[in-house]
Amino acid sequence: MPQVDSYKQGTPCWVDLSSSDIEASKAFYGDLFGWELDAMDAGNGMTYYMAKLQDRYVAGMMQQMPDMAAAGAPSYWANYLAVDSVDEAAERATAAGGNILFPPDSVPNGSGRMFFAADPTGAQIGFWEAGSHHGAGLVNEPGTVLWNELQTNEVPKAVAFYESVTGCSSETAAAGDLQEYTQLLVDGKSVAGAMKQPMEGMPPFWMTYFNVANVDESVAKAVELGAQVFAPAFDVPGVGRMAVLGDPAGAAFSVMAGESS
């Protein structure tokens, strides 16, 4: 169902944008997806913006941390997996060969607890233990997250990490034009994907897919708003139509109209 009130461990539950130009990002996504933004104090003089559709939060964004900006870090969409305990998950992540980038910590106002890690192939991923905020309250609708996908050249190595940390399972089969596509499963339900990187020279990362009613119209609108087109709209048999874009601050994301939810 599009409305979600809780997430089982191992399920992608939230995405947020770390932007080098938060004002440009707010304007871009507000116009593209119709998001309303609630500003929240993130401490240390920082503001976190919660994007809302249909009175439910669907994503977040904030200005890059000063140290990241000083280091010239790119803007990016971060993906988060739900866990029952970030402290226990962080221990499992270390044991499974991950690198803790940001240790378990509490988010202000009792929203929850989180940590960031790099999996053994180098892809960065967040882990979220829900407090008052469980994650996205609306998914699979235009303007909300439709799919989360790990892109890495070492899929089996990465998948073994996520299985160890969250207890999810996986299955690999042909999908669309790909002979091999791995799905991460929670209680037998497909919750995320993993595939070999389609472009050479890219570091491993998690791609965020946003649902749109019409991919071609959304791409044209995004370009008018200042986006770059990394991969023009294309069809994936049995899956849907999609395109890969870069927002005005440089963060990559995909838009997709699926053949089914």
Tab-separated table of C-alpha atoms in Angstrom:
chain	number	residue	atom	x	y	z
A	1	MET	CA	0.000	0.000	0.000
A	2	PRO	CA	1.219	3.552	-0.702
A	3	GLN	CA	0.769	4.629	2.941
A	4	VAL	CA	3.292	3.107	5.340
A	5	ASP	CA	3.281	3.295	9.137
A	6	SER	CA	6.179	0.957	9.995
A	7	TYR	CA	9.109	-0.847	8.373
A	8	LYS	CA	10.522	-4.287	9.020
A	9	GLN	CA	14.257	-4.658	9.550
A	10	GLY	CA	16.182	-4.661	6.286
A	11	THR	CA	13.608	-2.617	4.369
A	12	PRO	CA	14.598	0.736	2.829
A	13	CYS	CA	12.675	3.278	4.881
A	14	TRP	CA	13.991	6.767	4.089
A	15	VAL	CA	16.076	8.841	1.697
A	16	ASP	CA	17.584	12.252	2.195
A	17	LEU	CA	19.643	14.660	0.157
A	18	SER	CA	22.934	16.185	1.223
A	19	SER	CA	23.087	19.245	-1.014
A	20	SER	CA	25.870	21.682	-1.849
A	21	ASP	CA	23.144	24.254	-2.614
A	22	ILE	CA	20.122	23.655	-0.439
A	23	GLU	CA	18.143	26.628	-1.745
A	24	ALA	CA	18.489	25.395	-5.333
A	25	SER	CA	17.549	21.872	-4.223
A	26	LYS	CA	14.463	23.041	-2.337
A	27	ALA	CA	13.223	24.965	-5.366
A	28	PHE	CA	14.009	22.155	-7.823
A	29	TYR	CA	12.310	19.275	-6.013
A	30	GLY	CA	9.427	21.441	-4.856
A	31	ASP	CA	8.649	22.308	-8.478
A	32	LEU	CA	9.379	18.844	-9.895
A	33	PHE	CA	7.527	16.704	-7.363
A	34	GLY	CA	5.186	19.186	-5.689
A	35	TRP	CA	6.832	18.773	-2.308
A	36	GLU	CA	6.024	21.027	0.629
A	37	LEU	CA	8.978	21.463	2.989
A	38	ASP	CA	8.897	21.664	6.787
A	39	ALA	CA	12.026	23.175	8.339
A	40	MET	CA	13.354	21.484	11.481
A	41	ASP	CA	16.280	22.374	13.726
A	42	ALA	CA	19.085	19.841	13.200
A	43	GLY	CA	21.429	21.385	15.769
A	44	ASN	CA	24.756	23.182	15.244
A	45	GLY	CA	22.980	25.885	13.262
A	46	MET	CA	21.824	23.396	10.614
A	47	THR	CA	18.285	23.006	9.269
A	48	TYR	CA	16.766	19.734	8.093
A	49	TYR	CA	13.889	19.949	5.623
A	50	MET	CA	11.167	17.280	5.624
A	51	ALA	CA	9.422	16.920	2.260
A	52	LYS	CA	5.687	16.297	2.463
A	53	LEU	CA	3.032	15.016	0.051
A	54	GLN	CA	-0.568	14.273	1.003
A	55	ASP	CA	0.275	15.286	4.592
A	56	ARG	CA	2.894	12.520	4.870
A	57	TYR	CA	6.657	12.854	4.938
A	58	VAL	CA	8.365	11.302	1.922
A	59	ALA	CA	12.026	12.436	1.995
A	60	GLY	CA	14.455	14.839	3.627
A	61	MET	CA	17.180	17.259	2.616
A	62	MET	CA	19.749	19.548	4.161
A	63	GLN	CA	22.798	21.633	3.329
A	64	GLN	CA	26.054	19.689	3.306
A	65	MET	CA	27.904	19.597	6.587
A	66	PRO	CA	30.681	22.236	6.567
A	67	ASP	CA	33.485	19.665	6.616
A	68	MET	CA	31.986	17.867	3.607
A	69	ALA	CA	31.616	21.125	1.711
A	70	ALA	CA	35.206	22.103	2.534
A	71	ALA	CA	36.401	18.754	1.179
A	72	GLY	CA	34.494	19.285	-2.063
A	73	ALA	CA	32.171	16.312	-1.470
A	74	PRO	CA	29.460	15.892	-4.119
A	75	SER	CA	25.757	16.238	-3.419
A	76	TYR	CA	24.054	12.871	-3.079
A	77	TRP	CA	20.890	11.037	-2.079
A	78	ALA	CA	21.441	8.775	0.939
A	79	ASN	CA	19.383	5.616	1.433
A	80	TYR	CA	18.493	4.200	4.861
A	81	LEU	CA	17.584	0.665	5.896
A	82	ALA	CA	15.334	0.039	8.884
A	83	VAL	CA	16.870	-1.854	11.807
A	84	ASP	CA	15.523	-2.761	15.229
A	85	SER	CA	18.689	-1.560	16.988
A	86	VAL	CA	21.407	0.575	15.429
A	87	ASP	CA	23.871	-0.416	18.144
A	88	GLU	CA	23.484	-4.114	17.385
A	89	ALA	CA	23.413	-3.470	13.628
A	90	ALA	CA	26.643	-1.453	13.842
A	91	GLU	CA	28.353	-4.370	15.582
A	92	ARG	CA	27.158	-6.737	12.854
A	93	ALA	CA	28.233	-4.268	10.149
A	94	THR	CA	31.772	-4.170	11.512
A	95	ALA	CA	31.912	-7.954	11.839
A	96	ALA	CA	30.694	-8.299	8.241
A	97	GLY	CA	33.512	-6.148	6.857
A	98	GLY	CA	31.785	-2.773	6.764
A	99	ASN	CA	33.377	0.530	7.716
A	100	ILE	CA	31.479	2.714	10.206
A	101	LEU	CA	31.519	6.280	8.854
A	102	PHE	CA	29.219	7.862	11.447
A	103	PRO	CA	28.678	5.942	14.687
A	104	PRO	CA	25.252	5.274	16.221
A	105	ASP	CA	23.731	8.462	17.544
A	106	SER	CA	20.336	9.872	18.439
A	107	VAL	CA	18.566	12.390	16.219
A	108	PRO	CA	17.069	15.461	17.970
A	109	ASN	CA	13.472	15.429	19.216
A	110	GLY	CA	13.285	11.680	19.622
A	111	SER	CA	12.952	11.023	15.884
A	112	GLY	CA	15.176	7.958	16.078
A	113	ARG	CA	18.749	6.710	16.055
A	114	MET	CA	21.039	6.191	13.092
A	115	PHE	CA	24.499	5.359	11.819
A	116	PHE	CA	26.248	5.417	8.456
A	117	ALA	CA	28.511	2.741	7.066
A	118	ALA	CA	30.276	1.809	3.879
A	119	ASP	CA	29.630	-1.768	2.820
A	120	PRO	CA	32.658	-3.938	1.887
A	121	THR	CA	32.460	-2.726	-1.723
A	122	GLY	CA	32.471	0.948	-0.699
A	123	ALA	CA	28.801	1.896	-1.113
A	124	GLN	CA	27.551	4.156	1.660
A	125	ILE	CA	24.324	3.272	3.444
A	126	GLY	CA	22.421	4.609	6.438
A	127	PHE	CA	20.683	2.506	9.074
A	128	TRP	CA	17.643	3.853	10.928
A	129	GLU	CA	16.125	2.800	14.240
A	130	ALA	CA	12.696	4.432	14.421
A	131	GLY	CA	11.628	6.669	17.263
A	132	SER	CA	8.794	9.077	16.539
A	133	HIS	CA	9.779	9.025	12.862
A	134	HIS	CA	9.497	5.596	11.223
A	135	GLY	CA	10.472	6.707	7.723
A	136	ALA	CA	8.571	7.613	4.579
A	137	GLY	CA	4.844	7.656	5.206
A	138	LEU	CA	3.969	7.507	1.513
A	139	VAL	CA	5.689	5.466	-1.209
A	140	ASN	CA	5.070	4.244	-4.765
A	141	GLU	CA	3.042	7.354	-5.623
A	142	PRO	CA	4.140	10.128	-8.021
A	143	GLY	CA	6.698	12.273	-6.212
A	144	THR	CA	7.687	9.552	-3.739
A	145	VAL	CA	10.296	6.811	-3.604
A	146	LEU	CA	9.503	3.802	-5.776
A	147	TRP	CA	12.697	1.735	-5.559
A	148	ASN	CA	16.160	1.637	-3.960
A	149	GLU	CA	19.008	-0.045	-5.805
A	150	LEU	CA	22.622	-0.812	-5.006
A	151	GLN	CA	24.970	-0.465	-7.971
A	152	THR	CA	28.350	-2.131	-7.441
A	153	ASN	CA	30.766	-4.322	-9.376
A	154	GLU	CA	30.878	-6.790	-6.473
A	155	VAL	CA	27.228	-7.662	-5.987
A	156	PRO	CA	27.641	-11.001	-4.136
A	157	LYS	CA	30.125	-9.463	-1.688
A	158	ALA	CA	27.820	-6.531	-0.963
A	159	VAL	CA	24.677	-8.651	-0.682
A	160	ALA	CA	26.361	-10.935	1.852
A	161	PHE	CA	27.007	-7.849	3.989
A	162	TYR	CA	23.364	-6.733	3.970
A	163	GLU	CA	22.185	-10.245	4.719
A	164	SER	CA	24.516	-10.393	7.719
A	165	VAL	CA	23.553	-6.987	9.069
A	166	THR	CA	19.778	-7.057	8.585
A	167	GLY	CA	18.877	-10.729	8.198
A	168	CYS	CA	17.370	-10.158	4.761
A	169	SER	CA	17.645	-12.826	2.070
A	170	SER	CA	18.259	-12.510	-1.661
A	171	GLU	CA	17.573	-14.085	-5.014
A	172	THR	CA	19.211	-13.497	-8.372
A	173	ALA	CA	17.529	-13.942	-11.738
A	174	ALA	CA	17.150	-12.294	-15.132
A	175	ALA	CA	15.233	-9.000	-15.137
A	176	GLY	CA	14.454	-6.836	-18.122
A	177	ASP	CA	17.545	-6.725	-20.333
A	178	LEU	CA	19.817	-7.963	-17.531
A	179	GLN	CA	20.822	-11.591	-17.240
A	180	GLU	CA	21.463	-11.108	-13.533
A	181	TYR	CA	19.585	-8.850	-11.126
A	182	THR	CA	19.590	-9.471	-7.380
A	183	GLN	CA	16.618	-8.646	-5.205
A	184	LEU	CA	16.856	-8.239	-1.442
A	185	LEU	CA	13.953	-9.904	0.326
A	186	VAL	CA	12.362	-9.325	3.733
A	187	ASP	CA	9.890	-12.014	4.753
A	188	GLY	CA	9.920	-13.164	1.134
A	189	LYS	CA	8.961	-9.732	-0.224
A	190	SER	CA	11.258	-7.872	-2.624
A	191	VAL	CA	12.330	-4.605	-0.984
A	192	ALA	CA	15.421	-3.451	-2.923
A	193	GLY	CA	17.711	-4.385	-5.798
A	194	ALA	CA	21.401	-4.836	-6.513
A	195	MET	CA	23.094	-4.861	-9.889
A	196	LYS	CA	26.488	-4.545	-11.567
A	197	GLN	CA	27.295	-0.928	-12.280
A	198	PRO	CA	26.113	0.044	-15.765
A	199	MET	CA	28.741	2.775	-16.203
A	200	GLU	CA	32.495	2.353	-15.809
A	201	GLY	CA	34.397	4.596	-13.445
A	202	MET	CA	31.530	5.210	-11.029
A	203	PRO	CA	32.032	4.424	-7.340
A	204	PRO	CA	29.545	1.958	-5.791
A	205	PHE	CA	26.409	3.709	-4.554
A	206	TRP	CA	22.706	3.359	-3.821
A	207	MET	CA	20.418	4.830	-6.494
A	208	THR	CA	17.089	6.381	-5.474
A	209	TYR	CA	14.157	5.982	-7.877
A	210	PHE	CA	11.213	8.377	-7.646
A	211	ASN	CA	7.822	7.509	-9.081
A	212	VAL	CA	6.433	9.804	-11.763
A	213	ALA	CA	3.258	9.599	-13.821
A	214	ASN	CA	5.084	10.230	-17.128
A	215	VAL	CA	8.846	9.836	-17.428
A	216	ASP	CA	9.300	11.881	-20.612
A	217	GLU	CA	7.292	14.808	-19.276
A	218	SER	CA	9.147	14.682	-15.956
A	219	VAL	CA	12.533	14.650	-17.697
A	220	ALA	CA	11.563	17.651	-19.810
A	221	LYS	CA	10.368	19.530	-16.733
A	222	ALA	CA	13.499	18.608	-14.778
A	223	VAL	CA	15.705	19.939	-17.586
A	224	GLU	CA	13.747	23.204	-17.601
A	225	LEU	CA	14.419	23.427	-13.865
A	226	GLY	CA	18.163	22.975	-14.337
A	227	ALA	CA	18.713	19.204	-14.268
A	228	GLN	CA	21.231	17.252	-16.308
A	229	VAL	CA	20.254	14.080	-18.158
A	230	PHE	CA	22.678	11.267	-17.360
A	231	ALA	CA	20.619	8.589	-19.137
A	232	PRO	CA	17.699	9.576	-21.413
A	233	ALA	CA	14.351	7.859	-20.926
A	234	PHE	CA	14.422	4.172	-21.788
A	235	ASP	CA	12.166	1.148	-21.378
A	236	VAL	CA	12.995	-1.945	-19.349
A	237	PRO	CA	10.802	-4.869	-20.465
A	238	GLY	CA	8.594	-6.090	-17.672
A	239	VAL	CA	9.717	-3.307	-15.349
A	240	GLY	CA	8.819	0.127	-16.693
A	241	ARG	CA	10.225	3.309	-18.199
A	242	MET	CA	12.944	5.314	-16.484
A	243	ALA	CA	15.637	7.967	-16.822
A	244	VAL	CA	18.671	8.989	-14.773
A	245	LEU	CA	19.078	12.658	-13.911
A	246	GLY	CA	21.376	14.968	-12.005
A	247	ASP	CA	19.742	17.758	-10.014
A	248	PRO	CA	21.076	21.361	-10.123
A	249	ALA	CA	23.417	20.582	-7.200
A	250	GLY	CA	24.753	17.492	-8.999
A	251	ALA	CA	23.029	14.688	-7.064
A	252	ALA	CA	22.055	11.691	-9.198
A	253	PHE	CA	18.571	10.203	-9.015
A	254	SER	CA	16.208	8.295	-11.253
A	255	VAL	CA	12.591	8.821	-12.248
A	256	MET	CA	10.475	5.843	-13.125
A	257	ALA	CA	6.999	4.857	-14.167
A	258	GLY	CA	6.661	1.203	-13.338
A	259	GLU	CA	4.493	-1.314	-15.134
A	260	SER	CA	3.283	-2.398	-11.691
A	261	SER	CA	3.776	-1.245	-8.091
